[in-house]
mmCIF file of C-alpha atoms in Angstrom:
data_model
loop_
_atom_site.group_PDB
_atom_site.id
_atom_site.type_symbol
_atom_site.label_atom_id
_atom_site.label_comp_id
_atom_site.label_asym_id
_atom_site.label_seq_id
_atom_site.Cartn_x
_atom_site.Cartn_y
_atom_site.Cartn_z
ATOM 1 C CA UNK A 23 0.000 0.000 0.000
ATOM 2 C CA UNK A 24 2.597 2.441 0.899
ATOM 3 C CA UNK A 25 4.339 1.404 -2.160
ATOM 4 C CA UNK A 26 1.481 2.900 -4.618
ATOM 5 C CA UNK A 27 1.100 5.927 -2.222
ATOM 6 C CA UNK A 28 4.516 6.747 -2.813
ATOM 7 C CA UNK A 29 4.037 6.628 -6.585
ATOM 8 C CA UNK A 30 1.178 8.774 -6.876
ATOM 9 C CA UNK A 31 2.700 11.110 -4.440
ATOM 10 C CA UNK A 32 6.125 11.595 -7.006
ATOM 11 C CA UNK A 33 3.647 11.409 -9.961
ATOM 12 C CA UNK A 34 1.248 14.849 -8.588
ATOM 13 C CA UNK A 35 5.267 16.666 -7.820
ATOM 14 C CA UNK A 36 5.941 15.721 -11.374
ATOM 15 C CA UNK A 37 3.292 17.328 -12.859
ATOM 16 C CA UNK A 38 3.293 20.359 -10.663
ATOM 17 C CA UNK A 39 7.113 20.981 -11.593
ATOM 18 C CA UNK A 40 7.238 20.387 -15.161
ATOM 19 C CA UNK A 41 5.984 23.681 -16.118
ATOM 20 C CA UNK A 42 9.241 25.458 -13.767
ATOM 21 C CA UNK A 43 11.473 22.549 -15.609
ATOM 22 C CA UNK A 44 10.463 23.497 -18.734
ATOM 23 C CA UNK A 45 10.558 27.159 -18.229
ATOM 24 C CA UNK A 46 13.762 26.775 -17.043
ATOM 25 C CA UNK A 47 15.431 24.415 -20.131
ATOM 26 C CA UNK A 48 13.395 25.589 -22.805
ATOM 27 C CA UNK A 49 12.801 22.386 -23.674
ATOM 28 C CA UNK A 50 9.707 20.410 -23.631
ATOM 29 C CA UNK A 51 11.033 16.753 -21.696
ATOM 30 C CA UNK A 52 9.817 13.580 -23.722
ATOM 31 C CA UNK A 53 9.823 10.248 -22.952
ATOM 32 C CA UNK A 54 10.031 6.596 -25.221
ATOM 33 C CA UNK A 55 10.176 3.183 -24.830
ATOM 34 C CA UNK A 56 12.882 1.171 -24.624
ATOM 35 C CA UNK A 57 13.044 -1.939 -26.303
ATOM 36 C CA UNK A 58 15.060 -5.275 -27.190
ATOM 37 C CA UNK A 59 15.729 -6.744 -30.386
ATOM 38 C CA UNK A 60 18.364 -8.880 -32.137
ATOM 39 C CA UNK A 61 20.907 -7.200 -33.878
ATOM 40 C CA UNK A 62 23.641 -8.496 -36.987
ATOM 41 C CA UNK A 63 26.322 -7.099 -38.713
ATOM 42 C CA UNK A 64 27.286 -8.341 -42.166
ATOM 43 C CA UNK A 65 29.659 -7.788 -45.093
ATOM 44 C CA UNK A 66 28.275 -8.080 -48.602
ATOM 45 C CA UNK A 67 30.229 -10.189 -51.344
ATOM 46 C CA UNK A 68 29.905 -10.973 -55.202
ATOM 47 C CA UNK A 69 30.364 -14.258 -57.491
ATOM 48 C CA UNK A 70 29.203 -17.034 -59.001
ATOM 49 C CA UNK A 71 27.418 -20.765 -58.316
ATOM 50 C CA UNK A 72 29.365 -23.797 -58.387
ATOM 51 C CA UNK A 73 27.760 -27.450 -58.485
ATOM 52 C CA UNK A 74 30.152 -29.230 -55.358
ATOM 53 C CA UNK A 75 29.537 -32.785 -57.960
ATOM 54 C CA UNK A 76 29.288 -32.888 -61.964
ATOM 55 C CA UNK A 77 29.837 -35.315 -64.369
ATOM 56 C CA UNK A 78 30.998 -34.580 -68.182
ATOM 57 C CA UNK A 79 30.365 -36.860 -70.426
ATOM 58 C CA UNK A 80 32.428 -36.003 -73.603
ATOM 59 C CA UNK A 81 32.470 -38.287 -76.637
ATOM 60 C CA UNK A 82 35.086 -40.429 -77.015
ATOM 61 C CA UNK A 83 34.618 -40.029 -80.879
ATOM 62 C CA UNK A 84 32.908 -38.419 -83.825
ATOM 63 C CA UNK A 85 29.509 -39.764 -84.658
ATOM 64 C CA UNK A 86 26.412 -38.658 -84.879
ATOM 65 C CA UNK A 87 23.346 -38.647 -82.358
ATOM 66 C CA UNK A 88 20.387 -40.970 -83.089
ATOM 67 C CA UNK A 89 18.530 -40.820 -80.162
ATOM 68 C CA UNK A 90 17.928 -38.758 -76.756
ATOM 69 C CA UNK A 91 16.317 -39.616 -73.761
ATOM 70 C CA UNK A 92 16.410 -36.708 -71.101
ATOM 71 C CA UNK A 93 16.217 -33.418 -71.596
ATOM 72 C CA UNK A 94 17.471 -30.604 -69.808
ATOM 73 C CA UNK A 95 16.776 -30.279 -65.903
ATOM 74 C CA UNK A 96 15.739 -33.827 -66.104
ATOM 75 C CA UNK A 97 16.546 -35.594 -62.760
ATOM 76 C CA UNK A 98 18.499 -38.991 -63.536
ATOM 77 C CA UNK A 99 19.735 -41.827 -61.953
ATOM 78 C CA UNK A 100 23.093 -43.533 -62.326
ATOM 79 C CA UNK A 101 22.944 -45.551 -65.556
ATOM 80 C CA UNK A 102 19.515 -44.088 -66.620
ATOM 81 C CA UNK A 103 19.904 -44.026 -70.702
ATOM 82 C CA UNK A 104 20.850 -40.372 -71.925
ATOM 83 C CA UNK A 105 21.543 -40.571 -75.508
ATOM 84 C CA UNK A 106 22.236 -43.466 -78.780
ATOM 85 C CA UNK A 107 25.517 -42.130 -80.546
ATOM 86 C CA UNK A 108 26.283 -43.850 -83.431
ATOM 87 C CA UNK A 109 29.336 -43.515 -85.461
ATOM 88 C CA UNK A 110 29.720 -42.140 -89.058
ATOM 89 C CA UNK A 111 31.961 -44.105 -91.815
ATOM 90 C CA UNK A 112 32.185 -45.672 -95.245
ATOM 91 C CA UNK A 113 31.719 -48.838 -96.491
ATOM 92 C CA UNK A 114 35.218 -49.621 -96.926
ATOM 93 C CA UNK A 115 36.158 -48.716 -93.505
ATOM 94 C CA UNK A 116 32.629 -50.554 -91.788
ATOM 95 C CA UNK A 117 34.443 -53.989 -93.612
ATOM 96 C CA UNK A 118 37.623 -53.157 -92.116
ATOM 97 C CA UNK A 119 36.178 -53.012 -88.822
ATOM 98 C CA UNK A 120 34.071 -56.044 -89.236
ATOM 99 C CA UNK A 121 37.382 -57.804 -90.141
ATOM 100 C CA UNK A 122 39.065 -56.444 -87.568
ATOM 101 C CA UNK A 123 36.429 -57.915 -85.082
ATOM 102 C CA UNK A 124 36.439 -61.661 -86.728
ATOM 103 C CA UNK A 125 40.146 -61.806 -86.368
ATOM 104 C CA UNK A 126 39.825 -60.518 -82.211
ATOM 105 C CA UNK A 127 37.240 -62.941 -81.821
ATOM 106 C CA UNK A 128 39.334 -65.704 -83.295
ATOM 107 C CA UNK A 129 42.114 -64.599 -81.451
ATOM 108 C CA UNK A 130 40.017 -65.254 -78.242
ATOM 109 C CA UNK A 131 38.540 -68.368 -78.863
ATOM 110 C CA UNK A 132 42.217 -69.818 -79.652
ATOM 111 C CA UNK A 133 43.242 -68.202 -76.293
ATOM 112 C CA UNK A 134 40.593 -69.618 -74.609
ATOM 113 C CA UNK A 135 41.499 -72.854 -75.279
ATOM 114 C CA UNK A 136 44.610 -72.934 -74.928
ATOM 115 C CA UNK A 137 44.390 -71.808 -71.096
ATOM 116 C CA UNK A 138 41.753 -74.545 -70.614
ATOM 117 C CA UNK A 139 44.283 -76.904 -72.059
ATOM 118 C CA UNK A 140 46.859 -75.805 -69.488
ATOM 119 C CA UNK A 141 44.811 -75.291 -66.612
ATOM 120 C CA UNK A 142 43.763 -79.293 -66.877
ATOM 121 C CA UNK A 143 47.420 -80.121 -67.354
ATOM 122 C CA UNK A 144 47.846 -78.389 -63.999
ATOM 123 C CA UNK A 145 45.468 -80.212 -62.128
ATOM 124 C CA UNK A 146 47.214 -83.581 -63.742
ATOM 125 C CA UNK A 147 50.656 -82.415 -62.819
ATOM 126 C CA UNK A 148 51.821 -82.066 -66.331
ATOM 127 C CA UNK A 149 52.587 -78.650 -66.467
ATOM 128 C CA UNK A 150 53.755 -75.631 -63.916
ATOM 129 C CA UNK A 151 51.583 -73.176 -62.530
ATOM 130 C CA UNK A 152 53.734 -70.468 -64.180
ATOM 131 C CA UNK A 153 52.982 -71.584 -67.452
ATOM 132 C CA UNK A 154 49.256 -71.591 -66.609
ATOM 133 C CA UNK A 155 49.482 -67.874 -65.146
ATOM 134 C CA UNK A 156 50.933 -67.085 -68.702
ATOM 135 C CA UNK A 157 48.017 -69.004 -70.697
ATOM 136 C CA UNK A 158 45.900 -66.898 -68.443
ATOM 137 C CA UNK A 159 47.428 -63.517 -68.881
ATOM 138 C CA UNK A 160 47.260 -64.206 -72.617
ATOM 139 C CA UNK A 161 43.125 -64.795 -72.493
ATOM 140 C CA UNK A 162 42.554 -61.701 -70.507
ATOM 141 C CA UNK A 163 44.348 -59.817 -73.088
ATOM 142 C CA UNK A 164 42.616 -61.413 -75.986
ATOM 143 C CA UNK A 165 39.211 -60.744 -73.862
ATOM 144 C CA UNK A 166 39.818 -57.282 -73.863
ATOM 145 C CA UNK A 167 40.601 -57.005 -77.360
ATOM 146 C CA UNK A 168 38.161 -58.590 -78.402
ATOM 147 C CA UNK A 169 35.547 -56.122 -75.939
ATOM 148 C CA UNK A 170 37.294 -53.065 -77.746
ATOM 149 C CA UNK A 171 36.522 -54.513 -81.327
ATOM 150 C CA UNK A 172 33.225 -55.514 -80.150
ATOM 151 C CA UNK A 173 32.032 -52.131 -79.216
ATOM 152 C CA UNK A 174 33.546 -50.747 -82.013
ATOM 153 C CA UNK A 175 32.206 -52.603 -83.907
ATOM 154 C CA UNK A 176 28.837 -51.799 -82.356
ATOM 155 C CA UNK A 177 29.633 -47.661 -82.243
ATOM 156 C CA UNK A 178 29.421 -47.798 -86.253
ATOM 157 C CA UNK A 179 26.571 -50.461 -86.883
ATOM 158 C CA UNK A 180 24.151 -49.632 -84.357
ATOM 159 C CA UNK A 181 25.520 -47.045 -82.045
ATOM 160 C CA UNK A 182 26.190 -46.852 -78.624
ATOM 161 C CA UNK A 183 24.026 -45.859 -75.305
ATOM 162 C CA UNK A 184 25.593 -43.323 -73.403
ATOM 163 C CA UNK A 185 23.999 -43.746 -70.176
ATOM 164 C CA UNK A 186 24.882 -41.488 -66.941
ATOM 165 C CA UNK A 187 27.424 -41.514 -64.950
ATOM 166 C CA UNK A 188 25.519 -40.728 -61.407
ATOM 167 C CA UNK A 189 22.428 -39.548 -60.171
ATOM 168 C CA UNK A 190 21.558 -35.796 -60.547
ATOM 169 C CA UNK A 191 20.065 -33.439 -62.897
ATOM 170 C CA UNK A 192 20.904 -33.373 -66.478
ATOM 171 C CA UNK A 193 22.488 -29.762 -67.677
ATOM 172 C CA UNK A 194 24.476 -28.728 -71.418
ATOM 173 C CA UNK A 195 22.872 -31.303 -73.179
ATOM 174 C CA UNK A 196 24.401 -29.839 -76.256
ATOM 175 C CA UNK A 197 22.664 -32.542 -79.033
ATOM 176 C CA UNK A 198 19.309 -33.630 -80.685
ATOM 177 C CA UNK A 199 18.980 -36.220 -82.722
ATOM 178 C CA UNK A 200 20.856 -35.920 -86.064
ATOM 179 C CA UNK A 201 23.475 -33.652 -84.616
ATOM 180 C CA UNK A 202 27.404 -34.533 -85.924
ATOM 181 C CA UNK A 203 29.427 -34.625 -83.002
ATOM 182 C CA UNK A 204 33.126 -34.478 -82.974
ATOM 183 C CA UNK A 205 35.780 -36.449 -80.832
ATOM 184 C CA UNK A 206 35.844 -34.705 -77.276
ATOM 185 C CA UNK A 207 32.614 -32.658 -77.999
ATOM 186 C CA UNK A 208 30.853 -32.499 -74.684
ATOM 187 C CA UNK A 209 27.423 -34.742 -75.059
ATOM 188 C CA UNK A 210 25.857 -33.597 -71.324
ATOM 189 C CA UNK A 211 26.694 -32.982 -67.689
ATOM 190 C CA UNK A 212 25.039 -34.300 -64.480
ATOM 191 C CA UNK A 213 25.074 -31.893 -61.589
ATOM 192 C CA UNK A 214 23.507 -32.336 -57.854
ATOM 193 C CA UNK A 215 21.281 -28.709 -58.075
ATOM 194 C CA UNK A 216 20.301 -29.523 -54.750
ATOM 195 C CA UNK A 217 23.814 -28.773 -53.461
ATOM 196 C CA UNK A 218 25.650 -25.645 -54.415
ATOM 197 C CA UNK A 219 28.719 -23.727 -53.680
ATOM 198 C CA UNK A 220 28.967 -19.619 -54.110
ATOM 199 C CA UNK A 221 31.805 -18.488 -54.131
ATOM 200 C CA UNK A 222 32.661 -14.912 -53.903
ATOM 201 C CA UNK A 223 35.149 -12.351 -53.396
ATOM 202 C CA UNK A 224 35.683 -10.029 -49.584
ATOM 203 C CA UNK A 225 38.044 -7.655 -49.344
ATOM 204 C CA UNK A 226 40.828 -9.179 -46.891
ATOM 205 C CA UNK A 227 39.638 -6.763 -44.279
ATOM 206 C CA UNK A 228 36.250 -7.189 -44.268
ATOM 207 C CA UNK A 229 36.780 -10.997 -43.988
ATOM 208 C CA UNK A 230 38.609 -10.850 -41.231
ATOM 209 C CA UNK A 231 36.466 -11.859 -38.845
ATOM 210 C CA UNK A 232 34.778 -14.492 -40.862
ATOM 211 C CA UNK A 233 34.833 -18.144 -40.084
ATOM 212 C CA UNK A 234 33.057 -21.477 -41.571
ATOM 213 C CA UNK A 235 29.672 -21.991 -39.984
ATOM 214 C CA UNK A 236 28.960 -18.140 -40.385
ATOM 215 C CA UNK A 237 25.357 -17.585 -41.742
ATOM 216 C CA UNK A 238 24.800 -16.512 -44.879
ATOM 217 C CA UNK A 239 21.957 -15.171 -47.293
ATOM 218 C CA UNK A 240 21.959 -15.986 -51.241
ATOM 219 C CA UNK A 241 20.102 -13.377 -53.578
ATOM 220 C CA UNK A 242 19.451 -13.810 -57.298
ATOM 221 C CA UNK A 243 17.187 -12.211 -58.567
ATOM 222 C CA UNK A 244 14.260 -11.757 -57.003
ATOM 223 C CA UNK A 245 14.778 -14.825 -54.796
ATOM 224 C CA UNK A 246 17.168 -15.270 -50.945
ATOM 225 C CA UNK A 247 18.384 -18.518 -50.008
ATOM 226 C CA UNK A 248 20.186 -19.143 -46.596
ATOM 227 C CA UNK A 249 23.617 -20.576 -46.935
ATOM 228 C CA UNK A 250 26.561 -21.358 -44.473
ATOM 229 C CA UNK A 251 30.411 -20.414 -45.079
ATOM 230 C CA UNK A 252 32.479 -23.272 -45.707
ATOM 231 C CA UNK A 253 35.808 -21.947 -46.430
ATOM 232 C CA UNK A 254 37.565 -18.930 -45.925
ATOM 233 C CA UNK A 255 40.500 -19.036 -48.302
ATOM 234 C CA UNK A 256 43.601 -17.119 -46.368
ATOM 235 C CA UNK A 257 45.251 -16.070 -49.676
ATOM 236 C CA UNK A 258 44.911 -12.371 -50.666
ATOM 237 C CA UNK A 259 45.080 -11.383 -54.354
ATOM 238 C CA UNK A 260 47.389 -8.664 -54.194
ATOM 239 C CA UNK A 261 45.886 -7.186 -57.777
ATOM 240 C CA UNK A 262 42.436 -6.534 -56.051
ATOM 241 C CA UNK A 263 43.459 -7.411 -52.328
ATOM 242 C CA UNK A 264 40.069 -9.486 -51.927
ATOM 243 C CA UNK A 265 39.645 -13.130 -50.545
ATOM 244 C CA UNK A 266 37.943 -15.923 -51.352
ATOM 245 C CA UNK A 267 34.604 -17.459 -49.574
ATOM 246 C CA UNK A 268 32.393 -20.151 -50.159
ATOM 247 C CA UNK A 269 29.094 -20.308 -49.030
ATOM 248 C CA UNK A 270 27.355 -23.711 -48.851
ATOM 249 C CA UNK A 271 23.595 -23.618 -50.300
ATOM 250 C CA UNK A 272 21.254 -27.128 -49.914
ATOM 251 C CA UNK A 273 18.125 -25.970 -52.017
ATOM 252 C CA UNK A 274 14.781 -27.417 -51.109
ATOM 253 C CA UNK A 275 13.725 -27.067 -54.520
ATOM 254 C CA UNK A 276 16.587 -28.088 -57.081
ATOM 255 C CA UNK A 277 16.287 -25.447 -60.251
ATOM 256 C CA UNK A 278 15.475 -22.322 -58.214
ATOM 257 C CA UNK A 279 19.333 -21.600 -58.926
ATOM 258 C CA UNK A 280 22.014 -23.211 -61.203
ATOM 259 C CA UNK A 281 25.378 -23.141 -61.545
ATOM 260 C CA UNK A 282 27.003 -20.051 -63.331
ATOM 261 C CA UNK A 283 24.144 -18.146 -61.755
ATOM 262 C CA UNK A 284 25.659 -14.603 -60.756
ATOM 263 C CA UNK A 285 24.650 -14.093 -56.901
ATOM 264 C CA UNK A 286 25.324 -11.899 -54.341
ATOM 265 C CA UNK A 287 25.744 -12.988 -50.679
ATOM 266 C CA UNK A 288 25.449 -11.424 -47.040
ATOM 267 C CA UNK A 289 27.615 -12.871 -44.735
ATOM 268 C CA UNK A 290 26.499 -12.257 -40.539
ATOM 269 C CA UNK A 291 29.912 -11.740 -38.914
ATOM 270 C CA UNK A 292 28.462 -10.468 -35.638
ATOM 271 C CA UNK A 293 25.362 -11.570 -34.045
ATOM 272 C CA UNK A 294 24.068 -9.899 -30.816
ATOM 273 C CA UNK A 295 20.615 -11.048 -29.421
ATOM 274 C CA UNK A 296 18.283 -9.435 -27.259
ATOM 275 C CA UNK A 297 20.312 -6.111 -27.429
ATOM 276 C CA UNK A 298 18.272 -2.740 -25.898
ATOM 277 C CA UNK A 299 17.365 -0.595 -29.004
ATOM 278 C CA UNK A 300 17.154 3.169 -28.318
ATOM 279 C CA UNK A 301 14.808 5.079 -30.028
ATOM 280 C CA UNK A 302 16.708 7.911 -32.744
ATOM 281 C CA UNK A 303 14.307 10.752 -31.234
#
């Protein structure tokens, strides 16, 4: 009780001495809340998306595409069929090739034989088990020949499947059907969108204070994405004196960015929670 009466008492001198106070100062006294809010401070970087796993796929020869499968953004599963290739040649050189693959598989039947020959001598005692590592060494190498000539053989007639290499999304699928395609040519690429990497450039000190695990926000565009450093290179480049940082991105929607995508990235170096926030006026 005494408590309140005290309160109301300083409350009534209050208001009958803020007219002296403020004929005194000049000034008319406010008063504002005081409140508490989280706080960050970050430092702002530029660059470009990475995929953190891709698979090329470049041909291993000319030829000329026959049939695709996927298209681009396609998800795909290791060994899922991408693409028929099928080689381009003339007649002369399609006999050649045919011959070529008669003599490898005579080659490996005679091979074949001949180890089976051995290996039974073996078991008898009639002949060394050095001499039946040889027979053997020489059928494995007549297997593979025989393999190569085989698909060759294959690439020219009726083409080959190029399937793909891991799971992921398909991306520079560079071919339709009829396309040439030289030796080297890049056919397609399989890249986890779901996992990204942007890296971007901080000047050195502005980065300072940075450290993997730091928070991070992705914009492109008109969309943010959160992200987490994962490496904060210590090498300066002394023409623009600007560091390297990577910020980790695991999209819940794969697509919403790709790799190449130019991004800019905020990067929380100081965190302070539950600070008081004074009002400006």
């Amino acid at each position: 009780m005494r408590s309140w009466s005290r309160l109301i008492f300083f409350l009534l001198v209050f208001c009958l001495i803020r007219p002296e106070i403020e004929a005194f100062t000049g000034e008319l006294i406010q008063t504002a809340r005081v409140t508490r809010r989280d706080f960050s401070k970050s430092v702002t970087g530029y660059g470009h998306l990475k995929s953190l796993q891709r698979y090329d796929s470049p041909a291993s020869t000319g030829g000329i595409i026959k049939k695709v499968w996927a298209k681009n953004g396609d998800k795909v599963a290791r060994g899922e069929k991408i693409l028929r290739l099928q080689g381009k040649t003339s007649f002369p050189e399609m006999s050649s090739l045919q011959s070529q693959l008669k003599r490898a598989e005579i080659a490996l039947d005679r091979r074949k034989r001949e180890y089976e020959r051995i290996n039974r001598m073996e078991a008898a005692g009639a002949a060394y088990e050095k001499e039946n590592e040889q027979a053997f060494a020489a059928y494995q190498a007549a297997l593979a020949d025989a393999r190569a000539a085989r698909r060759t053989s294959d690439y020219y007639t009726g083409g080959v499947i190029i399937t793909s290499p891991g799971d992921g999304y398909v991306v520079s699928l560079s071919g339709s059907p009829g396309n040439l395609i030289g030796a080297g040519d890049l056919l397609f690429s399989i890249v986890d969108l779901r996992n990204l990497m942007a890296e971007v450039e901080i000047f050195s000190g502005k980065g300072a204070s940075m450290k993997p695990g730091d928070e991070a926000t992705i914009s492109a565009g008109q969309g943010r994405f959160p992200g987490k450093v994962a490496f904060v290179s210590p090498r300066v480049d002394p023409a623009t004196g600007k560091i390297k940082v990577g910020v980790r991105i695991k999209l819940k929607k794969p697509g919403s960015l790709l790799p190449g995508d130019f991004i800019k990235a905020d990067i929380i170096t100081e965190k302070h929670l539950s600070s008081l926030a004074l009002p400006l006026r």
